[in-house]
């Protein structure tokens, strides 16, 4: 059997190439034929003795002839199509024909295929093609006639060989369109911004973050005061301190008018100042008027009483006086007590309904009354 899929040089071809190598002749490859001729059962020796190929279903005249200057190989390549086939054909034999400089044509080489390519009959729409290549070594390459045909199809082998000098696409950085670059890229010169002309900063060029830089994910701790346009900004502690020491109005019940103010003294007591008219009946057990402690506080104790000691703190009610339920007074006019954290006010038999109660301490020796003293004090506690 013939060696399959290998170009076998015929005896006539060998004689012609010897003349070419010795400078006695020139060679040009005239055609390549695609044939249904079955030569597979022949030996290589019998193939070498062939001088003709029949039938010749597909003929490609003036096949492409190129030279590999590195290996000295001449490659004859032809692409046959089925455009002239009325019937389908199995291509079993490929024949390469050559001419010397006298025009004498011989069968130069043969390739047999045990697995033939099938060419279907042309459907008049889409032609089908098969490309065949035959390589031969010619020492005297100046005696080969080369071609530069544009009507030849490129095979995958052609493309692979042509792309060998070029790096793979995934290792090339393009200057257009978006792409993902893997791995580390080292630049000899720092990349430059196109618009500004300035080089891009590298990791080594990024300054260290100062330890004093504020972390916006945590509470900021300023070593010095925070200012806005040269003015100190109040802190939460400042605001709480102001709130604790500020005067605030209290909620009054059974009062027709007036305002009583409260301020935390920070020592378990609070100051009360202001005045209000309370609607209290003249009954010592009728504690219906009420002054509520502010939110977060409860009144705990009150010790307002009258005595001959001129320094004793009392509550003035016009010319009358308020005393605690346990206090002593020469003139009882009004009683106060603590209940559920609030201040309750009750009347007595000497009470004149709807009198103005002034929550100011004053000094008395039961002869002279002054309402110009400091605010009245009352015991308090802070609630959780």
Short mmCIF file of C-alpha atoms in Angstrom, two decimals:
data_model
loop_
_atom_site.label_atom_id
_atom_site.label_comp_id
_atom_site.label_asym_id
_atom_site.label_seq_id
_atom_site.Cartn_x
_atom_site.Cartn_y
_atom_site.Cartn_z
CA UNK A 1 0.00 0.00 0.00
CA UNK A 2 1.11 3.53 -0.68
CA UNK A 3 2.15 5.73 2.26
CA UNK A 4 -1.01 7.75 2.90
CA UNK A 5 -1.27 11.54 3.06
CA UNK A 6 2.40 12.06 2.13
CA UNK A 7 3.63 13.70 -1.07
CA UNK A 8 5.46 11.06 -3.10
CA UNK A 9 7.87 12.39 -5.73
CA UNK A 10 7.46 10.56 -9.07
CA UNK A 11 10.37 9.29 -11.12
CA UNK A 12 9.73 12.00 -13.71
CA UNK A 13 9.57 14.58 -10.96
CA UNK A 14 12.87 13.39 -9.50
CA UNK A 15 14.55 13.68 -12.89
CA UNK A 16 13.24 17.23 -13.32
CA UNK A 17 14.29 18.40 -9.86
CA UNK A 18 17.77 17.00 -10.40
CA UNK A 19 18.09 19.14 -13.54
CA UNK A 20 16.84 22.15 -11.61
CA UNK A 21 19.33 21.59 -8.79
CA UNK A 22 22.16 21.24 -11.28
CA UNK A 23 21.11 24.41 -13.08
CA UNK A 24 20.15 22.63 -16.30
CA UNK A 25 16.46 23.55 -16.16
CA UNK A 26 13.88 25.76 -14.52
CA UNK A 27 10.63 24.53 -13.00
CA UNK A 28 7.15 25.92 -12.60
CA UNK A 29 4.24 24.07 -11.07
CA UNK A 30 1.46 24.18 -13.61
CA UNK A 31 -1.55 22.57 -11.95
CA UNK A 32 -2.95 20.42 -9.17
CA UNK A 33 -5.66 17.87 -9.87
CA UNK A 34 -8.21 16.35 -7.47
CA UNK A 35 -9.18 12.85 -8.63
CA UNK A 36 -11.38 9.93 -7.64
CA UNK A 37 -8.59 7.63 -8.92
CA UNK A 38 -7.96 4.98 -6.22
CA UNK A 39 -4.20 4.42 -5.89
CA UNK A 40 -4.12 3.38 -2.23
CA UNK A 41 -3.50 -0.28 -3.05
CA UNK A 42 -0.38 0.61 -5.06
CA UNK A 43 3.06 0.55 -3.47
CA UNK A 44 5.21 3.66 -3.17
CA UNK A 45 7.36 2.32 -6.01
CA UNK A 46 4.32 1.93 -8.24
CA UNK A 47 3.17 5.46 -7.32
CA UNK A 48 6.57 6.82 -8.36
CA UNK A 49 6.18 5.29 -11.81
CA UNK A 50 2.84 7.02 -12.49
CA UNK A 51 2.86 9.53 -15.33
CA UNK A 52 -0.83 10.50 -15.43
CA UNK A 53 -3.89 10.93 -13.19
CA UNK A 54 -7.36 10.04 -14.47
CA UNK A 55 -10.02 11.13 -14.12
CA UNK A 56 -9.34 14.75 -13.20
CA UNK A 57 -12.63 15.97 -11.66
CA UNK A 58 -11.22 19.20 -10.22
CA UNK A 59 -8.27 21.04 -11.77
CA UNK A 60 -6.55 24.07 -10.20
CA UNK A 61 -4.25 25.78 -12.70
CA UNK A 62 -1.23 27.83 -11.61
CA UNK A 63 -1.32 26.76 -7.95
CA UNK A 64 0.26 29.02 -5.32
CA UNK A 65 3.99 28.35 -5.04
CA UNK A 66 5.88 29.80 -2.07
CA UNK A 67 9.34 29.29 -0.62
CA UNK A 68 10.32 28.90 3.04
CA UNK A 69 13.74 30.53 3.08
CA UNK A 70 14.55 28.97 6.46
CA UNK A 71 13.93 25.34 5.50
CA UNK A 72 14.44 25.60 1.72
CA UNK A 73 11.04 23.98 1.17
CA UNK A 74 8.87 24.96 -1.74
CA UNK A 75 5.17 24.64 -0.97
CA UNK A 76 2.64 24.09 -3.71
CA UNK A 77 -0.87 24.80 -2.53
CA UNK A 78 -4.17 24.67 -4.36
CA UNK A 79 -7.75 25.14 -3.27
CA UNK A 80 -10.27 23.23 -5.33
CA UNK A 81 -14.00 23.92 -5.30
CA UNK A 82 -17.05 21.98 -6.47
CA UNK A 83 -18.37 24.82 -8.64
CA UNK A 84 -17.95 22.72 -11.83
CA UNK A 85 -19.15 19.42 -10.39
CA UNK A 86 -22.48 18.11 -11.62
CA UNK A 87 -22.12 15.00 -9.45
CA UNK A 88 -20.52 14.41 -6.08
CA UNK A 89 -17.04 12.90 -6.01
CA UNK A 90 -14.73 11.31 -3.40
CA UNK A 91 -11.23 12.75 -3.79
CA UNK A 92 -8.76 9.88 -3.30
CA UNK A 93 -5.72 11.11 -5.20
CA UNK A 94 -4.03 14.51 -5.52
CA UNK A 95 -1.57 15.09 -8.33
CA UNK A 96 0.94 17.92 -8.78
CA UNK A 97 2.05 18.71 -12.33
CA UNK A 98 5.15 20.70 -13.30
CA UNK A 99 6.73 22.13 -16.44
CA UNK A 100 10.32 22.73 -17.35
CA UNK A 101 11.43 25.85 -19.21
CA UNK A 102 10.62 24.19 -22.52
CA UNK A 103 6.97 23.80 -21.57
CA UNK A 104 7.08 20.04 -21.20
CA UNK A 105 4.57 19.01 -18.48
CA UNK A 106 5.04 15.98 -16.23
CA UNK A 107 3.33 14.42 -13.20
CA UNK A 108 5.66 15.71 -10.47
CA UNK A 109 4.18 14.27 -7.25
CA UNK A 110 1.23 12.24 -5.95
CA UNK A 111 -0.58 12.01 -2.62
CA UNK A 112 -3.09 9.25 -1.90
CA UNK A 113 -5.79 9.47 0.78
CA UNK A 114 -7.36 6.38 2.36
CA UNK A 115 -10.02 8.66 3.89
CA UNK A 116 -11.12 10.67 0.91
CA UNK A 117 -12.71 14.10 1.07
CA UNK A 118 -16.22 14.21 -0.40
CA UNK A 119 -17.08 16.97 -2.84
CA UNK A 120 -20.86 17.24 -3.25
CA UNK A 121 -22.38 18.47 -6.48
CA UNK A 122 -22.58 22.26 -6.65
CA UNK A 123 -25.99 23.54 -5.50
CA UNK A 124 -25.62 26.82 -7.36
CA UNK A 125 -25.53 28.82 -4.12
CA UNK A 126 -22.64 28.00 -1.80
CA UNK A 127 -19.44 26.44 -3.19
CA UNK A 128 -17.41 24.06 -1.05
CA UNK A 129 -13.63 23.99 -1.06
CA UNK A 130 -10.72 21.69 -0.15
CA UNK A 131 -7.15 22.98 0.15
CA UNK A 132 -4.24 20.71 -0.72
CA UNK A 133 -0.56 21.44 0.02
CA UNK A 134 2.51 19.66 -1.32
CA UNK A 135 6.01 20.39 -0.02
CA UNK A 136 9.26 19.67 -1.83
CA UNK A 137 12.90 20.61 -1.25
CA UNK A 138 14.65 22.42 -4.10
CA UNK A 139 18.31 23.33 -3.66
CA UNK A 140 18.53 25.77 -6.54
CA UNK A 141 15.61 27.94 -5.50
CA UNK A 142 16.39 30.59 -8.11
CA UNK A 143 15.16 28.15 -10.74
CA UNK A 144 11.64 27.92 -9.25
CA UNK A 145 8.87 30.09 -10.59
CA UNK A 146 6.92 31.50 -7.63
CA UNK A 147 3.37 32.78 -7.69
CA UNK A 148 1.55 35.55 -5.86
CA UNK A 149 -2.04 34.49 -6.28
CA UNK A 150 -4.74 36.26 -4.27
CA UNK A 151 -7.35 33.65 -5.05
CA UNK A 152 -6.16 31.16 -2.44
CA UNK A 153 -7.93 30.31 0.80
CA UNK A 154 -6.02 30.53 4.10
CA UNK A 155 -6.11 27.39 6.20
CA UNK A 156 -5.88 27.16 9.99
CA UNK A 157 -2.31 25.93 9.54
CA UNK A 158 -1.51 29.03 7.48
CA UNK A 159 -2.90 31.32 10.17
CA UNK A 160 -1.09 29.52 12.98
CA UNK A 161 2.20 29.74 11.16
CA UNK A 162 1.70 33.37 10.21
CA UNK A 163 0.93 34.36 13.80
CA UNK A 164 3.96 32.64 15.35
CA UNK A 165 6.09 35.83 15.45
CA UNK A 166 3.36 37.68 17.31
CA UNK A 167 2.52 37.34 21.03
CA UNK A 168 -0.82 35.91 22.01
CA UNK A 169 -3.61 38.46 22.16
CA UNK A 170 -4.13 38.06 25.91
CA UNK A 171 -0.57 39.27 26.55
CA UNK A 172 -0.89 42.49 24.55
CA UNK A 173 -2.10 45.77 26.03
CA UNK A 174 -4.11 47.74 23.49
CA UNK A 175 -4.52 51.47 23.43
CA UNK A 176 -8.23 51.40 22.60
CA UNK A 177 -11.36 49.83 24.07
CA UNK A 178 -11.73 48.25 27.52
CA UNK A 179 -9.81 45.16 28.58
CA UNK A 180 -8.78 43.25 31.70
CA UNK A 181 -5.06 42.94 32.38
CA UNK A 182 -3.96 40.08 34.66
CA UNK A 183 -0.71 39.86 36.56
CA UNK A 184 1.82 42.56 37.43
CA UNK A 185 2.86 45.03 34.74
CA UNK A 186 6.20 46.78 35.15
CA UNK A 187 6.66 50.17 33.50
CA UNK A 188 10.14 51.47 32.77
CA UNK A 189 8.76 55.00 32.66
CA UNK A 190 5.81 56.11 34.80
CA UNK A 191 2.54 56.38 32.82
CA UNK A 192 1.57 59.98 32.07
CA UNK A 193 -1.92 61.46 32.13
CA UNK A 194 -2.87 62.48 28.61
CA UNK A 195 -4.62 65.73 29.57
CA UNK A 196 -2.37 67.12 32.29
CA UNK A 197 0.91 65.62 31.14
CA UNK A 198 1.66 64.66 34.74
CA UNK A 199 2.88 61.18 35.70
CA UNK A 200 0.56 58.97 37.75
CA UNK A 201 1.53 58.61 41.39
CA UNK A 202 2.84 55.23 42.52
CA UNK A 203 2.19 53.44 45.79
CA UNK A 204 5.58 54.60 47.06
CA UNK A 205 4.61 58.18 46.28
CA UNK A 206 1.46 58.14 48.41
CA UNK A 207 2.18 59.97 51.70
CA UNK A 208 1.58 58.19 54.99
CA UNK A 209 -1.72 58.91 56.65
CA UNK A 210 -1.09 61.06 59.76
CA UNK A 211 -2.08 59.52 63.08
CA UNK A 212 -4.12 62.61 63.85
CA UNK A 213 -6.39 62.18 60.82
CA UNK A 214 -10.00 61.81 61.93
CA UNK A 215 -11.65 58.42 61.40
CA UNK A 216 -15.16 59.22 60.21
CA UNK A 217 -16.39 55.78 61.30
CA UNK A 218 -15.59 56.52 64.96
CA UNK A 219 -16.26 59.28 67.45
CA UNK A 220 -13.73 62.06 66.91
CA UNK A 221 -11.50 62.98 69.86
CA UNK A 222 -10.11 66.49 69.39
CA UNK A 223 -7.09 67.35 71.55
CA UNK A 224 -7.93 71.02 71.21
CA UNK A 225 -11.19 72.90 70.85
CA UNK A 226 -13.10 72.54 67.59
CA UNK A 227 -13.78 75.90 65.98
CA UNK A 228 -15.83 77.27 63.12
CA UNK A 229 -14.46 80.53 61.70
CA UNK A 230 -12.54 81.10 64.92
CA UNK A 231 -15.48 80.45 67.23
CA UNK A 232 -15.44 77.45 69.61
CA UNK A 233 -18.03 74.79 68.88
CA UNK A 234 -20.02 73.60 71.89
CA UNK A 235 -19.63 69.93 72.78
CA UNK A 236 -22.34 67.57 73.96
CA UNK A 237 -20.92 67.93 77.48
CA UNK A 238 -21.15 71.70 77.16
CA UNK A 239 -24.78 71.45 76.10
CA UNK A 240 -25.59 69.06 78.95
CA UNK A 241 -23.91 71.41 81.40
CA UNK A 242 -25.92 74.34 80.06
CA UNK A 243 -29.09 72.27 80.16
CA UNK A 244 -28.43 71.21 83.77
CA UNK A 245 -27.85 74.78 84.90
CA UNK A 246 -30.61 76.39 82.83
CA UNK A 247 -33.94 77.64 84.14
CA UNK A 248 -36.89 75.71 82.77
CA UNK A 249 -40.64 76.28 83.22
CA UNK A 250 -42.68 73.79 85.24
CA UNK A 251 -46.09 72.34 84.51
CA UNK A 252 -48.78 73.82 86.75
CA UNK A 253 -52.21 72.41 87.61
CA UNK A 254 -55.17 74.35 89.11
CA UNK A 255 -53.34 77.54 88.16
CA UNK A 256 -55.05 80.37 86.33
CA UNK A 257 -51.87 82.22 85.34
CA UNK A 258 -48.17 82.67 86.06
CA UNK A 259 -44.86 80.87 85.56
CA UNK A 260 -42.68 78.90 87.97
CA UNK A 261 -39.08 78.25 86.89
CA UNK A 262 -36.82 75.35 87.97
CA UNK A 263 -33.00 75.04 88.06
CA UNK A 264 -30.92 72.05 89.22
CA UNK A 265 -28.39 73.28 91.78
CA UNK A 266 -26.29 70.14 91.38
CA UNK A 267 -26.32 69.35 95.12
CA UNK A 268 -29.56 67.40 95.44
CA UNK A 269 -31.65 70.57 95.56
CA UNK A 270 -33.31 72.78 93.01
CA UNK A 271 -34.21 76.45 92.99
CA UNK A 272 -37.77 77.59 92.31
CA UNK A 273 -38.59 81.15 91.36
CA UNK A 274 -41.50 83.01 89.81
CA UNK A 275 -45.11 83.42 90.74
CA UNK A 276 -48.48 81.97 89.87
CA UNK A 277 -52.09 82.17 90.95
CA UNK A 278 -53.45 78.83 92.14
CA UNK A 279 -57.08 77.93 92.62
CA UNK A 280 -56.98 76.33 96.07
CA UNK A 281 -60.04 76.03 98.30
CA UNK A 282 -59.78 77.21 101.97
CA UNK A 283 -59.51 73.68 103.30
CA UNK A 284 -56.33 72.41 104.91
CA UNK A 285 -56.86 68.91 103.52
CA UNK A 286 -57.68 69.95 99.95
CA UNK A 287 -54.33 69.48 98.10
CA UNK A 288 -55.58 69.95 94.52
CA UNK A 289 -53.09 72.50 93.17
CA UNK A 290 -49.92 70.92 91.80
CA UNK A 291 -46.46 71.87 90.51
CA UNK A 292 -44.88 68.96 88.56
CA UNK A 293 -41.15 68.25 88.56
CA UNK A 294 -39.54 68.45 85.07
CA UNK A 295 -38.90 65.28 83.02
CA UNK A 296 -36.09 63.24 84.53
CA UNK A 297 -36.58 64.61 88.03
CA UNK A 298 -38.72 64.06 91.12
CA UNK A 299 -39.24 66.35 94.06
CA UNK A 300 -38.17 64.61 97.28
CA UNK A 301 -38.50 67.01 100.20
CA UNK A 302 -39.64 70.48 101.18
CA UNK A 303 -39.00 72.30 104.43
CA UNK A 304 -40.61 75.66 104.18
CA UNK A 305 -41.55 77.07 107.57
CA UNK A 306 -41.75 80.21 109.61
CA UNK A 307 -39.79 80.82 112.81
CA UNK A 308 -38.41 83.70 114.80
CA UNK A 309 -35.00 82.98 113.34
CA UNK A 310 -34.62 85.76 110.79
CA UNK A 311 -32.44 83.58 108.54
CA UNK A 312 -35.02 80.83 108.07
CA UNK A 313 -36.08 80.32 104.45
CA UNK A 314 -39.82 80.52 103.84
CA UNK A 315 -42.17 80.93 100.93
CA UNK A 316 -44.04 84.17 100.63
CA UNK A 317 -47.65 84.30 99.59
CA UNK A 318 -48.27 87.99 99.55
CA UNK A 319 -48.36 88.69 103.27
CA UNK A 320 -49.12 85.06 104.07
CA UNK A 321 -46.74 82.12 104.34
CA UNK A 322 -46.44 78.55 103.14
CA UNK A 323 -45.24 75.86 105.52
CA UNK A 324 -44.64 72.13 105.16
CA UNK A 325 -47.15 69.78 106.74
CA UNK A 326 -44.72 69.34 109.63
CA UNK A 327 -43.60 72.93 109.88
CA UNK A 328 -44.43 75.51 112.51
CA UNK A 329 -45.84 78.96 111.91
CA UNK A 330 -47.37 81.70 113.88
CA UNK A 331 -49.68 82.41 111.00
CA UNK A 332 -50.69 79.38 108.91
CA UNK A 333 -52.02 80.36 105.53
CA UNK A 334 -51.00 77.56 103.08
CA UNK A 335 -49.59 74.05 103.27
CA UNK A 336 -47.33 72.17 100.80
CA UNK A 337 -46.26 68.54 100.60
CA UNK A 338 -44.49 66.08 98.24
CA UNK A 339 -46.54 63.32 96.60
CA UNK A 340 -45.45 61.01 93.75
CA UNK A 341 -42.45 63.25 93.10
CA UNK A 342 -44.54 66.40 92.58
CA UNK A 343 -45.30 69.45 94.78
CA UNK A 344 -48.88 69.68 96.04
CA UNK A 345 -50.43 72.84 97.47
CA UNK A 346 -53.33 72.80 99.94
CA UNK A 347 -55.34 75.53 101.63
CA UNK A 348 -56.11 76.29 105.28
CA UNK A 349 -58.83 78.10 107.16
CA UNK A 350 -56.96 81.35 106.71
CA UNK A 351 -56.53 80.91 102.96
CA UNK A 352 -57.77 83.58 100.61
CA UNK A 353 -58.60 81.76 97.35
CA UNK A 354 -56.68 82.74 94.20
CA UNK A 355 -53.99 84.66 95.95
CA UNK A 356 -50.68 85.11 94.13
CA UNK A 357 -48.01 82.70 95.39
CA UNK A 358 -44.48 84.00 94.93
CA UNK A 359 -41.81 81.26 95.04
CA UNK A 360 -39.04 83.34 96.59
CA UNK A 361 -37.28 82.92 99.90
CA UNK A 362 -37.36 85.87 102.22
CA UNK A 363 -36.29 86.73 105.73
CA UNK A 364 -38.77 87.54 108.48
CA UNK A 365 -38.83 88.24 112.16
CA UNK A 366 -42.64 88.32 112.02
CA UNK A 367 -42.47 92.08 111.84
CA UNK A 368 -40.94 92.87 108.47
CA UNK A 369 -41.58 90.87 105.28
CA UNK A 370 -39.35 91.14 102.17
CA UNK A 371 -39.94 89.21 98.93
CA UNK A 372 -36.65 90.25 97.39
CA UNK A 373 -34.71 87.22 98.61
CA UNK A 374 -33.10 84.35 96.65
CA UNK A 375 -35.15 81.60 94.96
CA UNK A 376 -36.79 79.00 97.16
CA UNK A 377 -35.08 75.60 97.44
CA UNK A 378 -36.59 72.13 97.24
CA UNK A 379 -35.09 68.64 97.48
CA UNK A 380 -34.82 66.69 94.16
CA UNK A 381 -33.52 63.43 92.72
CA UNK A 382 -32.64 62.49 89.15
CA UNK A 383 -34.50 59.62 87.56
CA UNK A 384 -32.86 57.03 85.31
#
